[in-house]
Coordinates of C-alpha atoms and ligand atoms in Angstrom, one line a residue:
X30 CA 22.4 0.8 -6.7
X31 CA 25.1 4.0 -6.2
X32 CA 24.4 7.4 -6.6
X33 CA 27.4 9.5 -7.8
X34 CA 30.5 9.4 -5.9
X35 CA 30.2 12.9 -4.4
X36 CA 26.6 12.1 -2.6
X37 CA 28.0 9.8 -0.2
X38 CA 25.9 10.2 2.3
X39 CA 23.2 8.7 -0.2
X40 CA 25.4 6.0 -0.9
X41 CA 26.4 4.9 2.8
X42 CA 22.5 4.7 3.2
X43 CA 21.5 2.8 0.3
X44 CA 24.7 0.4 1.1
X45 CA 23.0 -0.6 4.1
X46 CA 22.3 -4.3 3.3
X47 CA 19.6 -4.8 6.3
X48 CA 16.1 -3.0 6.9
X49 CA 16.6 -1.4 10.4
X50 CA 20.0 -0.2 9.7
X51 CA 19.1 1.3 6.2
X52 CA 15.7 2.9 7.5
X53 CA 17.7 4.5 11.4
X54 CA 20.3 6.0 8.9
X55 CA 18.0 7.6 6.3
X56 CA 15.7 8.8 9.0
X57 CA 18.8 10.3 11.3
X58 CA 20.3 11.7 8.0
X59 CA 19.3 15.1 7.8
X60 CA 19.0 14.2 4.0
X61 CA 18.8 17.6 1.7
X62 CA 18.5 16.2 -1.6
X63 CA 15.6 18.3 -2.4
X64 CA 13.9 21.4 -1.1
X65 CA 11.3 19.5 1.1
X66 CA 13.9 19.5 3.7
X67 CA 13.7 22.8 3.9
X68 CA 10.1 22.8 5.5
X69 CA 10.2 19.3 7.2
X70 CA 9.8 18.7 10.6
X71 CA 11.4 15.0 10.3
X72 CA 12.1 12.1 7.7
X73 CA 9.4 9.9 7.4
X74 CA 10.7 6.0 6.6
X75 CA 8.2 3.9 7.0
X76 CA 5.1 2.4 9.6
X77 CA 5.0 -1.3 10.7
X78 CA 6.8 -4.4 9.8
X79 CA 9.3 -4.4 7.2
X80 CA 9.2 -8.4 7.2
X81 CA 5.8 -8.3 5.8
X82 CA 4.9 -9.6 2.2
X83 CA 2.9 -6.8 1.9
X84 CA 4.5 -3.5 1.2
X85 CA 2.3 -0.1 0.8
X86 CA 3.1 3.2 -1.1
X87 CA 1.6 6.2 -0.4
X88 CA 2.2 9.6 -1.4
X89 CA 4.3 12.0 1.4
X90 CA 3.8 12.6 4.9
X91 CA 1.3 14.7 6.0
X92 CA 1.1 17.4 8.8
X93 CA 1.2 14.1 11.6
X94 CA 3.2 12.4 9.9
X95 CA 6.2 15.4 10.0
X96 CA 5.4 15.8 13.9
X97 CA 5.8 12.1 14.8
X98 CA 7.9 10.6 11.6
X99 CA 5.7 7.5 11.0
X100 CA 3.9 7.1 8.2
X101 CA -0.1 7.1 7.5
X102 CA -0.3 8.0 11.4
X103 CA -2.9 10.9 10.6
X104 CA -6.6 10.7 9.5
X105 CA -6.2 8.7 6.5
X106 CA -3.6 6.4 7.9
X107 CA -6.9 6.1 11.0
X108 CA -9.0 5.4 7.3
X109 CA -6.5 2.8 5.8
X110 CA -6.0 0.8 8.9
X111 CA -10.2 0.7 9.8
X112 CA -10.5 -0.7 5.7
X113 CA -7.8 -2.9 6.3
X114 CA -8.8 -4.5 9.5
X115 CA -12.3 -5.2 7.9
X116 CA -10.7 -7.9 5.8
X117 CA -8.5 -9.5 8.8
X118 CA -5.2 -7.1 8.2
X119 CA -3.6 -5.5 10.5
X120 CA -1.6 -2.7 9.3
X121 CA 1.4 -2.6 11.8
X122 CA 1.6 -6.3 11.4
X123 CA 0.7 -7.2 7.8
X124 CA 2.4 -4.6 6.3
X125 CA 4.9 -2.1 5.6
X126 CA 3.8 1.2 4.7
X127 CA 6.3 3.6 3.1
X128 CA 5.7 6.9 1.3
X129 CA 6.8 7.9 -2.6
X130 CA 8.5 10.6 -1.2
X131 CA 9.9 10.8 2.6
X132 CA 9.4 14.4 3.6
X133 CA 6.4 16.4 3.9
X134 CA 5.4 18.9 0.7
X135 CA 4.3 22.2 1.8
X136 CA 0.4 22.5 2.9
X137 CA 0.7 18.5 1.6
X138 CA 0.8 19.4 -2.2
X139 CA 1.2 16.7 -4.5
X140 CA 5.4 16.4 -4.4
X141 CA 6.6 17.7 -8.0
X142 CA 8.7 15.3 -10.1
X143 CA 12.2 16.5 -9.0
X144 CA 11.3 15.3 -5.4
X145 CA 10.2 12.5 -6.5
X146 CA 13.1 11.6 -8.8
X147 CA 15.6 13.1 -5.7
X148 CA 13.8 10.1 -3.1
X149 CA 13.5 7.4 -5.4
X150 CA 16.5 5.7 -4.5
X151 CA 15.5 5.4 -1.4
X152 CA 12.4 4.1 -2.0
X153 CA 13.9 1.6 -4.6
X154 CA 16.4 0.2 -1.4
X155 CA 13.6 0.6 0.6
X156 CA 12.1 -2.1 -1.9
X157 CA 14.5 -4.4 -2.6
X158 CA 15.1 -4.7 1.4
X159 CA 11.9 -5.4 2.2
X160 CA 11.0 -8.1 -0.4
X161 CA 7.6 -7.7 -0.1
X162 CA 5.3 -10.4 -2.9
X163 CA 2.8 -7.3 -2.9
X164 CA 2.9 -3.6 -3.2
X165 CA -0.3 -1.7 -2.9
X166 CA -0.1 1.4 -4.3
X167 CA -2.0 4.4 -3.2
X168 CA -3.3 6.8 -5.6
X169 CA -2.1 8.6 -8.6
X170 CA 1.0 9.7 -7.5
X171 CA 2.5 6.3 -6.0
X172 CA 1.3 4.7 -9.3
X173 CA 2.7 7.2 -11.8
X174 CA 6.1 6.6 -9.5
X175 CA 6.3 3.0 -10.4
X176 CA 5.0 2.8 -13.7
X177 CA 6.1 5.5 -15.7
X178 CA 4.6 4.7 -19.0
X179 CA 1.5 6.0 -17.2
X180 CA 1.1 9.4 -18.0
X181 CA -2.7 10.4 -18.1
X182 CA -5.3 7.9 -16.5
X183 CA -8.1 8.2 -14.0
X184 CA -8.3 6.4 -10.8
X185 CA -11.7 5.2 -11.7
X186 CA -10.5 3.0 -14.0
X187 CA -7.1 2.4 -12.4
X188 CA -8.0 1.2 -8.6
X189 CA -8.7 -2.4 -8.2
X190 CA -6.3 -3.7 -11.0
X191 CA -3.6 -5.7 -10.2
X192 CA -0.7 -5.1 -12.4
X193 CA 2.9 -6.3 -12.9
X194 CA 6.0 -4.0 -14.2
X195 CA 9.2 -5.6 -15.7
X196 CA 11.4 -3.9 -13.1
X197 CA 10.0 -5.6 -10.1
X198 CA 9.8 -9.6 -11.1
X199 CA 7.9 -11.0 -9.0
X200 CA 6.1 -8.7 -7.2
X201 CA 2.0 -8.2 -7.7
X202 CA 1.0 -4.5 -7.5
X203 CA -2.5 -3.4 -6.4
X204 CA -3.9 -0.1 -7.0
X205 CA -6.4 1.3 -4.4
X206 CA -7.5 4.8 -4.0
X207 CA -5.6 6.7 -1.8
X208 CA -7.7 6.6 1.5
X209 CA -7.9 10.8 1.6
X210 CA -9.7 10.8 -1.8
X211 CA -12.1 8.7 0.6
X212 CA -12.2 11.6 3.0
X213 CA -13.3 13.8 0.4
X214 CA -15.7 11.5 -1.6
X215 CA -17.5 9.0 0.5
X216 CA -19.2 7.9 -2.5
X217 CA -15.6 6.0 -3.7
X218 CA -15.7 4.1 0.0
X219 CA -17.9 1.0 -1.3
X220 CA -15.4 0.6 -4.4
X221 CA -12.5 0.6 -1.9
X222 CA -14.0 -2.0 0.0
X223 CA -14.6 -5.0 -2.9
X224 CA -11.1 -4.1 -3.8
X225 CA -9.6 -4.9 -0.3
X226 CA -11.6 -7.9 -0.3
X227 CA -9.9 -8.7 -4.0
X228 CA -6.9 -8.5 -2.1
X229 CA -7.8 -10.5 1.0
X230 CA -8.8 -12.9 -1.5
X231 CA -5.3 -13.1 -3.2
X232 CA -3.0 -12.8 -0.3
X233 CA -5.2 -16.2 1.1
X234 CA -4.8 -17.7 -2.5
X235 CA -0.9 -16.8 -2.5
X236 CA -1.1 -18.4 1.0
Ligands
URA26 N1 -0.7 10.5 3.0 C1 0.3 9.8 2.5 O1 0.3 9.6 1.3 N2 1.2 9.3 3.3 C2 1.2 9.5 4.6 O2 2.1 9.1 5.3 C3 0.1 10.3 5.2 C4 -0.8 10.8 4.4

């Protein structure tokens, strides 16, 4: 995948044909493809191992996340690894856990679509390097990025289902609430919990 020939600081990224060297470049790139960059502290690729077959999208970096450019490194990245480890998975190991979009919005505001449509190429690379054989997907706005037919749904209904989308054969998507909606509603904890064990339970029957 290119981007136009004039953004080629985009395209020497996204030419990168191995994980480390694509993820050191974006990160050291100083990317200003949308206004995020103009309030971020750092670029925030990724937390954990890219050789994983398990591959996570969350929203954007947070407040921690800006300071120490890793992602899910602040209180719901302390949330998502605790849920995680109660079914066996360690998220540094298991996983690799990348963000819809890699800078931080403003006072961590949902990013608007421009900034999402200005990362996605990266996340797309970010994809396709990794080769995971699932992606969990983390709330509404990681799930509206990968499947764009949905336009109005509720999370209720929406976390737990595993889903496929005919641009990534071969790949099992899981939706799971985003562990800060956890933070804020304790009641959705014991819902997030049969899910990860859903998940445990495939990843043991993909073997
Ligand atoms: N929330 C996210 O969606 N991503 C992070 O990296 C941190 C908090």
């Amino acid at each position: 995948m290119q981007l136009d020939l004039f953004d080629g600081q985009a395209n020497r990224i996204l030419s990168r044909a191995d994980y480390a060297g694509f993820a050191g470049e974006l990160a050291g790139s100083g990317c200003r493809r949308c206004p995020l960059s103009d309030s971020r502290t750092r670029i925030v690729v990724d937390r954990g191992n890219p050789e994983a077959k398990v591959m996570v999208i969350g929203e954007g970096p947070g407040e921690n996340e800006d300071i120490q450019g890793k992602a899910f490194v602040g209180r719901a990245g302390k949330l998502f690894d605790t849920i995680m480890a109660s079914v066996g998975l360690d998220s540094n190991r298991d996983m690799l856990i990348a963000n819809v979009v890699k800078c931080r919005p403003p006072g961590n505001r949902a990013p608007l679509d421009e900034e999402v449509e200005a990362c996605s190429p990266f996340l797309r690379r970010q994809i396709e390097l990794v080769r995971p054989r699932v992606i969990i997907l983390l709330g509404a706005t990681a799930l509206k990025r990968m499947d764009p037919s949905k336009k109005s749904f509720s999370m209720e209904e929406e976390a737990g289902r595993f889903i496929s989308l005919p641009a990534y054969p071969g790949i099992d998507f899981l939706v799971l609430y985003h562990p800060a909606a956890l933070l804020y509603n304790s009641r959705l904890k014991p819902a997030m919990w049969s899910h990860v064990k859903e998940l445990r339970k495939f990843l043991d029957a993909a073997g």
